[in-house]
CSV table of C-alpha atoms in Angstrom, one decimal:
chain,number,residue,atom,x,y,z
A,371,MET,CA,110.0,108.6,86.0
A,372,ILE,CA,112.8,107.2,83.8
A,373,SER,CA,111.3,104.3,81.9
A,374,ILE,CA,113.7,101.3,81.7
A,375,THR,CA,112.8,100.9,78.0
A,376,SER,CA,113.8,104.5,77.2
A,377,PHE,CA,116.9,105.9,75.7
A,378,SER,CA,117.3,108.0,78.9
A,379,TYR,CA,117.7,104.8,80.9
A,380,LEU,CA,120.1,103.3,78.4
A,381,ALA,CA,122.2,106.4,78.5
A,382,PHE,CA,122.1,106.5,82.3
A,383,LEU,CA,123.1,102.8,82.4
A,384,ALA,CA,126.0,103.3,79.9
A,385,VAL,CA,127.5,106.2,82.0
A,386,VAL,CA,127.1,104.4,85.3
A,387,LEU,CA,128.4,101.1,83.9
A,388,THR,CA,131.5,102.8,82.4
A,389,GLY,CA,132.3,104.5,85.7
A,390,TYR,CA,131.7,101.3,87.6
A,391,TYR,CA,134.5,99.4,85.9
A,392,LEU,CA,136.9,102.4,85.7
A,393,ILE,CA,137.0,103.1,89.4
A,394,LYS,CA,138.8,101.1,92.0
A,395,PRO,CA,136.8,97.9,92.8
A,396,ASN,CA,136.6,98.7,96.5
A,397,TRP,CA,134.7,101.9,95.7
A,398,GLN,CA,132.0,100.2,93.6
A,399,SER,CA,129.5,99.8,96.4
A,400,ALA,CA,129.6,103.5,97.3
A,401,TYR,CA,129.5,104.4,93.6
A,402,LEU,CA,126.4,102.3,93.1
A,403,LEU,CA,124.7,103.9,96.1
A,404,LEU,CA,125.3,107.4,94.7
A,405,ALA,CA,124.0,106.3,91.2
A,406,SER,CA,120.9,104.7,92.8
A,407,LEU,CA,120.1,107.9,94.7
A,408,LEU,CA,120.6,110.0,91.5
A,409,PHE,CA,118.3,107.6,89.7
A,410,TYR,CA,115.7,108.0,92.4
A,411,VAL,CA,115.8,111.8,92.3
A,412,LEU,CA,115.6,111.8,88.5
A,413,SER,CA,112.7,109.3,88.5
A,414,CYS,CA,110.2,110.9,90.9
A,415,ALA,CA,109.5,113.8,93.2
A,416,SER,CA,112.6,114.4,95.2
A,417,TYR,CA,110.8,115.1,98.4
A,418,THR,CA,109.6,111.4,98.5
A,419,LEU,CA,113.2,110.5,99.2
A,420,ILE,CA,112.2,111.4,102.8
A,421,TYR,CA,110.0,108.3,103.0
A,422,LEU,CA,112.8,106.1,101.7
A,423,ALA,CA,115.2,107.6,104.2
A,424,VAL,CA,112.7,107.0,107.1
A,425,SER,CA,112.4,103.4,106.2
A,426,THR,CA,116.1,102.8,105.7
A,427,LEU,CA,117.2,104.6,108.9
A,428,SER,CA,114.5,103.0,111.1
A,429,VAL,CA,115.2,99.4,109.9
A,430,TYR,CA,119.0,99.9,110.0
A,431,TYR,CA,119.1,101.1,113.6
A,432,ALA,CA,116.3,98.7,114.8
A,433,ALA,CA,118.3,95.7,113.4
A,434,ARG,CA,121.4,96.9,115.2
A,435,ALA,CA,119.5,97.4,118.4
A,436,ILE,CA,117.9,94.0,118.2
A,437,GLY,CA,121.2,92.4,117.6
A,438,ARG,CA,122.6,93.9,120.8
A,439,GLN,CA,119.6,93.2,122.9
A,440,THR,CA,119.8,90.5,125.6
A,441,GLN,CA,116.2,90.9,126.7
A,442,GLU,CA,113.6,89.3,124.4
A,443,ARG,CA,110.8,91.6,125.5
A,444,ARG,CA,112.8,94.8,124.5
A,445,ALA,CA,113.8,93.2,121.2
A,446,LYS,CA,110.2,92.4,120.4
A,447,ARG,CA,109.1,96.0,121.2
A,448,ILE,CA,111.7,97.4,118.9
A,449,LEU,CA,110.6,95.0,116.2
A,450,ALA,CA,106.9,95.8,116.6
A,451,PHE,CA,107.5,99.5,116.6
A,452,THR,CA,109.6,99.5,113.5
A,453,LEU,CA,107.3,97.2,111.6
A,454,CYS,CA,104.3,99.4,112.5
A,455,LEU,CA,106.2,102.5,111.4
A,456,ASN,CA,107.1,101.1,108.0
A,457,PHE,CA,103.9,99.3,107.2
A,458,GLY,CA,102.0,102.3,108.6
A,459,LEU,CA,103.9,104.6,106.3
A,460,LEU,CA,103.1,102.3,103.4
A,461,ALA,CA,99.4,102.2,104.4
A,462,VAL,CA,99.1,106.0,104.7
A,463,LEU,CA,100.8,106.7,101.3
A,464,LYS,CA,99.2,103.9,99.3
A,465,TYR,CA,95.8,103.1,101.0
A,466,HIS,CA,94.6,106.4,102.5
A,467,SER,CA,92.1,107.0,99.6
A,468,PHE,CA,90.8,103.5,99.8
A,469,ALA,CA,90.2,103.8,103.5
A,470,LEU,CA,88.6,107.2,103.1
A,471,ASP,CA,86.3,105.9,100.4
A,472,ASN,CA,85.1,103.1,102.7
A,473,VAL,CA,84.6,105.4,105.6
A,474,ASN,CA,82.5,107.7,103.4
A,475,MET,CA,80.5,104.8,102.1
A,476,VAL,CA,79.6,103.9,105.7
A,477,ARG,CA,78.9,107.5,106.6
A,478,GLY,CA,76.6,107.8,103.5
A,479,LEU,CA,74.6,104.8,104.6
A,480,LEU,CA,74.2,106.4,108.0
A,481,GLY,CA,73.1,109.7,106.4
A,482,GLN,CA,76.2,111.6,107.4
A,483,GLU,CA,78.3,114.0,105.3
A,484,LYS,CA,81.4,112.8,103.6
A,485,ILE,CA,84.8,113.5,104.9
A,486,ASN,CA,87.2,115.3,102.5
A,487,TRP,CA,90.9,114.8,102.5
A,488,PRO,CA,92.5,118.0,101.1
A,489,VAL,CA,96.1,116.7,101.2
A,490,SER,CA,97.5,114.8,98.2
A,491,LEU,CA,100.1,112.3,99.2
A,492,ALA,CA,102.6,110.9,96.6
A,493,ALA,CA,104.1,107.5,97.5
A,494,SER,CA,107.8,107.1,96.9
A,495,LEU,CA,109.2,105.0,94.0
A,496,GLY,CA,109.0,101.3,94.6
A,497,ILE,CA,107.6,101.7,98.2
A,498,SER,CA,105.7,98.4,98.0
A,499,TYR,CA,108.9,96.6,97.1
A,500,TYR,CA,111.5,98.1,99.4
A,501,THR,CA,109.1,98.0,102.4
A,502,LEU,CA,108.9,94.3,102.1
A,503,GLN,CA,112.6,93.9,101.5
A,504,LEU,CA,113.5,96.0,104.6
A,505,CYS,CA,111.0,94.4,106.9
A,506,GLY,CA,112.0,90.9,105.7
A,507,TYR,CA,115.6,91.8,106.6
A,508,LEU,CA,114.5,93.1,110.0
A,509,LEU,CA,112.6,89.9,110.8
A,510,ASP,CA,115.5,87.7,109.7
A,511,CYS,CA,117.7,89.6,112.1
A,512,TYR,CA,115.1,89.2,114.9
A,513,TRP,CA,114.8,85.5,114.2
A,514,LYS,CA,118.6,85.2,114.1
A,515,VAL,CA,118.6,83.7,110.6
A,516,GLY,CA,120.3,86.7,109.0
A,517,LYS,CA,123.3,88.8,109.8
A,518,VAL,CA,123.1,92.5,110.9
A,519,GLN,CA,124.8,94.8,108.4
A,520,GLU,CA,126.8,97.3,110.4
A,521,SER,CA,127.8,99.6,107.5
A,522,PHE,CA,125.0,102.1,106.8
A,523,ALA,CA,126.3,102.8,103.3
A,524,ARG,CA,126.1,99.1,102.4
A,525,PHE,CA,122.7,98.7,104.0
A,526,ALA,CA,121.4,101.8,102.1
A,527,LEU,CA,122.6,100.2,98.8
A,528,PHE,CA,120.5,97.2,99.6
A,529,ALA,CA,117.5,99.4,100.3
A,530,CYS,CA,117.7,101.5,97.1
A,531,TYR,CA,119.7,99.6,94.5
A,532,PHE,CA,118.4,101.3,91.4
A,533,PRO,CA,117.7,98.4,89.0
A,534,GLN,CA,115.1,96.9,91.3
A,535,MET,CA,113.5,100.2,92.5
A,536,THR,CA,110.9,100.3,89.8
A,537,SER,CA,109.3,96.8,90.0
A,538,GLY,CA,111.3,94.6,92.2
A,539,PRO,CA,112.0,91.7,92.6
A,540,VAL,CA,111.5,91.5,96.3
A,541,SER,CA,115.1,90.5,97.3
A,542,ARG,CA,116.2,88.9,100.5
A,543,TYR,CA,119.3,90.4,102.1
A,544,LYS,CA,120.9,86.9,102.5
A,545,GLN,CA,120.3,86.2,98.8
A,546,VAL,CA,122.1,89.3,97.4
A,547,GLN,CA,124.6,90.4,100.1
A,548,GLU,CA,127.5,88.4,98.6
A,549,SER,CA,127.3,89.7,95.0
A,550,LEU,CA,126.0,93.2,96.0
A,551,TYR,CA,129.1,94.1,98.0
A,552,ALA,CA,131.7,92.0,96.1
A,553,GLU,CA,134.4,93.6,93.9
A,554,HIS,CA,133.6,93.0,90.3
A,555,ARG,CA,136.0,93.0,87.4
A,556,PHE,CA,135.0,93.7,83.8
A,557,GLU,CA,133.9,90.4,82.1
A,558,TYR,CA,132.8,90.7,78.5
A,559,GLY,CA,130.8,87.5,78.5
A,560,ARG,CA,128.8,88.5,81.6
A,561,ILE,CA,128.0,92.0,80.3
A,562,THR,CA,126.9,90.7,76.8
A,563,HIS,CA,124.7,88.1,78.4
A,564,GLY,CA,123.1,90.8,80.6
A,565,LEU,CA,122.6,93.1,77.5
A,566,LYS,CA,121.0,90.2,75.6
A,567,ARG,CA,118.6,89.6,78.5
A,568,MET,CA,117.7,93.3,78.5
A,569,ALA,CA,117.0,93.2,74.8
A,570,TRP,CA,114.8,90.1,75.3
A,571,GLY,CA,112.9,92.0,78.0
A,572,MET,CA,112.4,95.0,75.7
A,573,PHE,CA,111.2,92.7,73.0
A,574,LYS,CA,108.5,91.2,75.3
A,575,LYS,CA,107.4,94.6,76.5
A,576,MET,CA,107.6,96.7,73.4
A,577,VAL,CA,106.8,94.2,70.6
A,578,ILE,CA,104.3,92.0,72.4
A,579,ALA,CA,102.9,93.6,75.6
A,580,ASP,CA,102.3,97.1,74.2
A,581,ARG,CA,100.5,95.7,71.1
A,582,LEU,CA,98.4,93.4,73.2
A,583,GLY,CA,97.6,96.5,75.3
A,584,LEU,CA,96.1,98.2,72.2
A,585,ILE,CA,93.7,95.2,71.8
A,586,VAL,CA,92.9,95.1,75.6
A,587,ASN,CA,92.3,98.8,75.8
A,588,SER,CA,89.9,98.7,72.8
A,589,VAL,CA,87.9,95.7,74.2
A,590,TYR,CA,87.7,97.0,77.7
A,591,GLY,CA,86.9,100.5,76.5
A,592,ASN,CA,84.1,99.4,74.2
A,593,TYR,CA,82.9,96.0,75.6
A,594,GLU,CA,79.3,97.0,75.2
A,595,THR,CA,79.7,96.9,71.4
A,596,TYR,CA,81.9,93.9,70.9
A,597,HIS,CA,80.8,90.3,70.2
A,598,MET,CA,81.3,88.1,73.2
A,599,SER,CA,84.0,86.1,71.5
A,600,ILE,CA,86.1,89.2,71.1
A,601,ILE,CA,85.5,90.1,74.8
A,602,TRP,CA,86.9,86.8,75.8
A,603,ALA,CA,89.8,87.3,73.4
A,604,GLY,CA,90.5,90.6,75.2
A,605,ILE,CA,90.4,88.9,78.6
A,606,PHE,CA,92.9,86.3,77.5
A,607,CYS,CA,95.1,89.0,75.8
A,608,PHE,CA,95.3,90.9,79.1
A,609,ALA,CA,96.8,87.8,80.8
A,610,LEU,CA,99.4,87.5,78.1
A,611,GLN,CA,100.0,91.3,78.2
A,612,LEU,CA,100.5,91.3,81.9
A,613,TYR,CA,103.0,88.4,81.7
A,614,THR,CA,105.0,89.7,78.8
A,615,ASP,CA,105.0,93.2,80.4
A,616,PHE,CA,106.0,92.1,83.9
A,617,SER,CA,108.4,89.3,82.9
A,618,GLY,CA,109.9,91.6,80.3
A,619,CYS,CA,110.4,94.2,83.0
A,620,MET,CA,112.2,91.6,85.2
A,621,ASP,CA,114.4,90.6,82.2
A,622,ILE,CA,115.6,94.2,81.9
A,623,ILE,CA,116.1,94.6,85.6
A,624,LEU,CA,118.0,91.3,86.0
A,625,GLY,CA,119.9,91.9,82.8
A,626,THR,CA,121.0,95.3,84.1
A,627,SER,CA,122.1,93.9,87.4
A,628,GLU,CA,124.0,91.1,85.7
A,629,CYS,CA,126.0,93.8,83.8
A,630,PHE,CA,127.2,94.9,87.3
A,631,GLY,CA,128.0,91.4,88.3
A,632,ILE,CA,125.1,91.4,90.9
A,633,THR,CA,122.7,88.5,90.9
A,634,LEU,CA,119.0,89.2,91.8
A,635,PRO,CA,116.4,86.4,92.4
A,636,GLU,CA,114.3,85.2,89.5
A,637,ASN,CA,110.7,86.2,89.6
A,638,PHE,CA,109.1,83.9,87.0
A,639,ARG,CA,109.4,80.3,86.0
A,640,ASN,CA,107.2,79.8,82.9
A,641,PRO,CA,103.9,80.1,84.8
A,642,PHE,CA,101.7,79.2,81.8
A,643,PHE,CA,103.0,75.7,81.9
A,644,SER,CA,101.4,75.2,85.3
A,645,THR,CA,98.7,72.5,85.7
A,646,THR,CA,97.1,74.0,88.9
A,647,ILE,CA,96.6,77.5,90.3
A,648,GLN,CA,98.7,76.6,93.3
A,649,GLU,CA,101.6,75.6,91.0
A,650,PHE,CA,101.0,78.8,88.9
A,651,TRP,CA,101.5,81.1,91.9
A,652,GLN,CA,104.7,79.1,92.7
A,653,ARG,CA,106.0,80.2,89.3
A,654,TRP,CA,104.5,83.7,89.1
A,655,HIS,CA,105.9,86.7,91.0
A,656,ILE,CA,107.9,84.2,93.0
A,657,THR,CA,109.7,86.6,95.3
A,658,LEU,CA,106.4,88.2,96.5
A,659,GLY,CA,104.7,84.8,97.0
A,660,THR,CA,107.7,83.4,99.0
A,661,TRP,CA,107.9,86.6,101.1
A,662,LEU,CA,104.2,86.3,102.0
A,663,LYS,CA,104.6,82.7,102.8
A,664,ASP,CA,107.7,83.0,104.9
A,665,TYR,CA,106.8,86.2,106.8
A,666,ILE,CA,103.0,86.0,107.1
A,667,LEU,CA,101.7,82.5,106.6
A,668,ASP,CA,104.3,80.5,108.4
A,669,PRO,CA,104.5,82.8,111.5
A,670,VAL,CA,100.7,82.8,111.7
A,671,LEU,CA,100.4,79.0,111.5
A,672,LYS,CA,103.2,78.6,114.1
A,673,SER,CA,101.7,81.2,116.5
A,674,ASP,CA,100.3,80.1,119.9
A,675,LEU,CA,96.8,81.4,118.9
A,676,TRP,CA,96.8,79.2,115.7
A,677,ILE,CA,98.0,76.2,117.6
A,678,ARG,CA,95.2,76.5,120.1
A,679,LEU,CA,92.8,77.1,117.2
A,680,GLY,CA,94.0,73.9,115.7
A,681,GLU,CA,93.5,71.9,118.9
A,682,ASP,CA,90.0,73.3,119.3
A,683,SER,CA,89.1,72.6,115.7
A,684,ARG,CA,90.2,69.0,115.9
A,685,LYS,CA,87.9,68.6,118.9
A,686,ARG,CA,84.9,70.2,117.2
A,687,LEU,CA,85.4,69.1,113.5
A,688,GLY,CA,87.4,65.9,113.8
A,689,LYS,CA,91.0,65.1,112.9
A,690,LYS,CA,90.7,65.7,109.1
A,691,TRP,CA,88.8,69.0,109.0
A,692,GLY,CA,90.2,70.2,112.3
A,693,LYS,CA,93.7,70.1,110.7
A,694,ARG,CA,92.6,71.8,107.5
A,695,ALA,CA,90.5,74.6,108.9
A,696,PRO,CA,93.3,76.6,110.6
A,697,THR,CA,95.5,76.2,107.5
A,698,TYR,CA,92.8,77.4,105.2
A,699,LEU,CA,92.1,80.4,107.5
A,700,GLY,CA,95.9,81.2,107.6
A,701,MET,CA,95.9,81.0,103.8
A,702,LEU,CA,93.0,83.5,103.8
A,703,ILE,CA,95.1,86.0,105.6
A,704,LEU,CA,97.9,85.5,103.1
A,705,TRP,CA,95.7,86.0,100.1
A,706,LEU,CA,94.0,89.1,101.6
A,707,ALA,CA,97.5,90.5,101.9
A,708,MET,CA,98.3,89.5,98.3
A,709,GLY,CA,95.2,91.3,97.2
A,710,LEU,CA,95.9,94.4,99.2
A,711,TRP,CA,99.5,94.5,98.0
A,712,HIS,CA,98.3,94.7,94.4
A,713,GLY,CA,96.2,97.7,94.9
A,714,SER,CA,94.0,99.8,97.2
A,715,GLY,CA,90.5,98.7,96.1
A,716,TRP,CA,88.0,95.9,96.6
A,717,LYS,CA,88.6,94.7,93.1
A,718,PHE,CA,92.1,93.7,94.0
A,719,ILE,CA,91.1,92.1,97.3
A,720,ILE,CA,88.5,90.0,95.5
A,721,GLY,CA,90.2,89.3,92.2
A,722,GLU,CA,93.8,89.0,93.3
A,723,GLY,CA,93.0,87.6,96.8
A,724,LEU,CA,89.7,85.9,97.5
A,725,TRP,CA,89.3,84.4,94.0
A,726,PHE,CA,92.6,82.5,94.0
A,727,TRP,CA,92.2,81.5,97.7
A,728,LEU,CA,88.8,79.9,96.9
A,729,VAL,CA,90.2,78.1,93.8
A,730,ILE,CA,93.2,76.7,95.7
A,731,ILE,CA,91.0,75.6,98.6
A,732,ALA,CA,88.6,74.0,96.2
A,733,GLY,CA,91.5,72.2,94.5
A,734,ASN,CA,92.8,70.9,97.8
A,735,MET,CA,89.4,69.7,98.9
A,736,CYS,CA,88.5,68.0,95.6
A,737,GLY,CA,92.0,66.7,94.9
A,738,LYS,CA,91.6,63.0,96.1
A,739,PRO,CA,88.0,62.6,94.7
A,740,LEU,CA,89.2,63.9,91.3
A,741,GLN,CA,92.2,61.4,91.4
A,742,ARG,CA,89.7,58.6,92.0
A,743,LEU,CA,87.5,59.8,89.2
A,744,ASN,CA,90.5,60.0,86.8
A,745,ALA,CA,91.4,56.4,87.8
A,746,ARG,CA,87.9,55.2,87.0
A,747,LEU,CA,88.0,57.0,83.7
A,748,HIS,CA,91.5,55.6,83.0
A,749,ILE,CA,93.0,59.0,82.5
A,750,ASN,CA,96.7,58.9,82.3
A,751,ALA,CA,98.1,61.8,84.4
A,752,GLY,CA,101.2,62.0,82.1
A,753,ASN,CA,99.2,62.1,78.9
A,754,PHE,CA,100.0,65.2,76.7
A,755,ALA,CA,96.3,65.9,76.0
A,756,TRP,CA,95.4,65.8,79.7
A,757,ILE,CA,98.4,68.0,80.7
A,758,THR,CA,97.4,70.5,78.0
A,759,PHE,CA,93.8,70.5,79.2
A,760,GLN,CA,95.1,71.2,82.8
A,761,ARG,CA,97.3,74.1,81.6
A,762,LEU,CA,94.5,75.7,79.6
A,763,ARG,CA,92.1,75.3,82.6
A,764,THR,CA,94.7,77.0,84.8
A,765,PHE,CA,95.2,79.8,82.3
A,766,PHE,CA,91.4,80.3,82.1
A,767,ILE,CA,91.1,80.5,85.9
A,768,PHE,CA,94.0,83.0,86.1
A,769,SER,CA,92.5,85.1,83.3
A,770,LEU,CA,89.2,85.3,85.2
A,771,GLY,CA,90.9,86.8,88.2
A,772,LEU,CA,92.6,89.3,86.1
A,773,ILE,CA,89.3,90.9,85.0
A,774,CYS,CA,89.3,92.5,88.4
A,775,PHE,CA,92.9,93.6,87.9
A,776,ARG,CA,92.1,95.3,84.6
A,777,ALA,CA,88.6,96.6,85.1
A,778,ALA,CA,88.1,100.1,86.6
A,779,ASP,CA,85.9,98.8,89.5
A,780,MET,CA,83.8,95.9,90.5
A,781,GLY,CA,80.8,97.3,88.6
A,782,GLU,CA,82.8,97.0,85.4
A,783,VAL,CA,84.0,93.5,86.3
A,784,TRP,CA,80.4,92.3,86.4
A,785,ALA,CA,79.5,94.2,83.2
A,786,VAL,CA,82.4,92.6,81.3
A,787,LEU,CA,81.5,89.1,82.6
A,788,LYS,CA,77.9,89.7,81.6
A,789,ALA,CA,78.9,91.0,78.2
A,790,GLY,CA,81.1,87.9,77.7
A,791,VAL,CA,78.1,85.6,77.8
A,792,THR,CA,75.2,87.7,76.5
A,793,HIS,CA,76.6,90.2,73.9
A,794,TYR,CA,76.3,89.7,70.2
A,795,GLY,CA,77.6,93.1,69.3
A,796,GLN,CA,78.5,94.1,65.7
A,797,ARG,CA,82.1,94.7,66.4
A,798,GLY,CA,84.2,91.7,65.8
A,799,PHE,CA,87.8,90.7,64.7
A,800,SER,CA,87.7,93.0,61.7
A,801,GLN,CA,87.3,96.0,64.1
A,802,VAL,CA,90.2,94.8,66.3
A,803,LYS,CA,92.3,94.4,63.2
A,804,GLY,CA,91.4,97.9,62.0
A,805,ASP,CA,92.2,99.4,65.4
A,806,LEU,CA,95.6,97.6,65.6
A,807,GLY,CA,96.6,97.9,61.9
A,808,ILE,CA,97.8,95.1,59.7
A,809,VAL,CA,101.5,95.8,60.3
A,810,ASN,CA,101.1,95.8,64.1
A,811,LEU,CA,99.0,92.6,63.8
A,812,VAL,CA,101.7,90.8,61.8
A,813,MET,CA,104.4,92.1,64.2
A,814,LEU,CA,102.4,90.8,67.2
A,815,CYS,CA,101.8,87.4,65.6
A,816,VAL,CA,105.5,87.0,64.8
A,817,GLY,CA,106.4,88.2,68.3
A,818,LEU,CA,104.1,85.7,69.9
A,819,VAL,CA,105.5,82.8,67.9
A,820,ILE,CA,109.1,83.7,68.9
A,821,PHE,CA,107.9,84.2,72.5
A,822,ALA,CA,106.2,80.8,72.6
A,823,ALA,CA,109.2,79.1,71.2
A,824,ALA,CA,111.5,80.7,73.8
A,825,GLU,CA,109.0,79.8,76.7
A,826,ILE,CA,109.0,76.1,75.6
A,827,MET,CA,112.8,76.1,75.5
A,828,GLN,CA,113.1,77.7,78.9
A,829,ASP,CA,110.6,75.2,80.3
A,830,ARG,CA,112.9,72.5,79.1
A,831,LYS,CA,115.8,74.0,81.0
A,832,THR,CA,117.5,75.5,77.9
A,833,ASP,CA,119.2,78.9,78.2
A,834,ILE,CA,118.0,80.6,75.0
A,835,PHE,CA,120.9,83.1,75.1
A,836,VAL,CA,123.5,80.4,75.3
A,837,TRP,CA,121.6,78.4,72.7
A,838,ILE,CA,121.6,81.3,70.2
A,839,THR,CA,125.3,82.0,71.0
A,840,GLU,CA,126.2,78.4,70.1
A,841,ARG,CA,124.6,78.7,66.7
A,842,PRO,CA,126.8,79.7,63.7
A,843,ALA,CA,127.7,83.4,63.7
A,844,ALA,CA,125.5,84.2,60.7
A,845,ILE,CA,122.4,82.7,62.4
A,846,SER,CA,123.2,84.4,65.8
A,847,TRP,CA,123.6,87.8,64.3
A,848,CYS,CA,120.5,87.5,62.2
A,849,VAL,CA,118.5,86.7,65.4
A,850,TYR,CA,120.1,89.7,67.2
A,851,LEU,CA,119.4,92.1,64.3
A,852,ALA,CA,115.8,90.8,63.9
A,853,VAL,CA,115.1,91.3,67.6
A,854,CYS,CA,116.6,94.8,67.6
A,855,ALA,CA,114.8,95.8,64.4
A,856,MET,CA,111.4,94.7,65.8
A,857,ILE,CA,112.1,96.7,69.0
A,858,LEU,CA,113.0,99.8,66.9
A,859,LEU,CA,109.9,99.4,64.8
A,860,SER,CA,107.8,99.3,68.0
A,861,LEU,CA,109.0,102.7,69.2
A,862,SER,CA,106.0,104.4,67.7
A,863,ILE,CA,103.5,102.5,69.8
A,864,SER,CA,105.6,102.1,72.9
A,865,GLY,CA,105.6,104.5,75.8
A,866,GLN,CA,103.1,102.6,78.0
A,867,SER,CA,104.4,102.4,81.5
A,868,PHE,CA,105.0,99.0,83.1
A,869,ILE,CA,101.9,97.7,84.7
A,870,TYR,CA,103.6,96.7,88.0
A,871,ALA,CA,105.6,99.9,88.2
A,872,GLY,CA,102.5,101.4,89.9
A,873,PHE,CA,103.2,99.4,93.0
């Protein structure tokens, strides 16, 4: 796979970008499609292109058929078949091992022999992302809230546009169709802004995330020997690593796309400034969260079954809890889907799904009693200290869920948590400093200070790239050169793949 922080990617982008602005503008869409297919073939096993082709062709023709249908029953059958085909393909390629492990666990309890699966299946690049994109487009066409794209070449570009094939974002067709197919002229300001955003993404990934990864790997690999304070430091470092890794990836992808004049949706909005977990997930992996809400939660809550469930609940539980129970149950389905999307294992279902569902439900149930308590204690909701406490509390809760994300399995999750409250191991900060090295430690600290300043500015609605550009030329170029120098000095420890590229 071509890493988007590698020289190979930069060279590929330079060649594609040059040709993009040299050819006739009305050829640009076809040119990008060819470039995207070439990127796909260069990045993974070429035979997996079959899976992408099946999804693209099935959704393209299903959407056209649904658009021509006059009978609702036939349209619904076409929709159901195509959704089952695409999600079934995703399930087979991504979850077959998880399913087989659970079947064998049950067979073992019953005293039966395990089943062996001799065939190794490789999933196609970005299958978790493009499956959601294509199925979202199909549902929009079925619900008549989106237009059917008649041109197969244009639709194929939407399916496999190369910047977002590695880690998203999960784009909606109606969000990107205008800029994706428009004719773009060379604009120096737009391209330089895109390149600056790419550099910022590489800075977050290579200077910060990869160095944090060294600490996290050391702590999780030797948690039995570390002092519990360092174990918790490793847990919190992973939360920072995941954010700088994933948001850095998004900066490179969105910056790349900006160079082509194509606008992709933002995926993050300073999540660590959130005061509740519910707000956090409205700021984190935004495109996935809104997709799950719009295409799973809302249809479930509006279904006839859920409406009847709500009526029955109000009769049995009363008006207050009868209204809440179906909503909470629908949210459970959403969060189970969230957990499954993140990985094929119980640790993802529990840590990325059930944990956050429980926290959000608890927050909703305790919301008004806590407000009354705050009023009695005369706590000012706008007080800086109180807001800071809420943000730290949210960060702590999020970091707890990520233990399941980082640990090898649920057994290691419990072991790490136990070590975090009982271990007084000999290895402390000096050992971490020794493993990281003084130069890397200084680079990490400097990088975190720059990152924190940029996050504060962005949370205050300041475009850091415009802000730097508006400074005197000497200051701007010092910043650019410093960022580039730190990226180059990080080449020796870089090379770790993006965490979310595995989905």
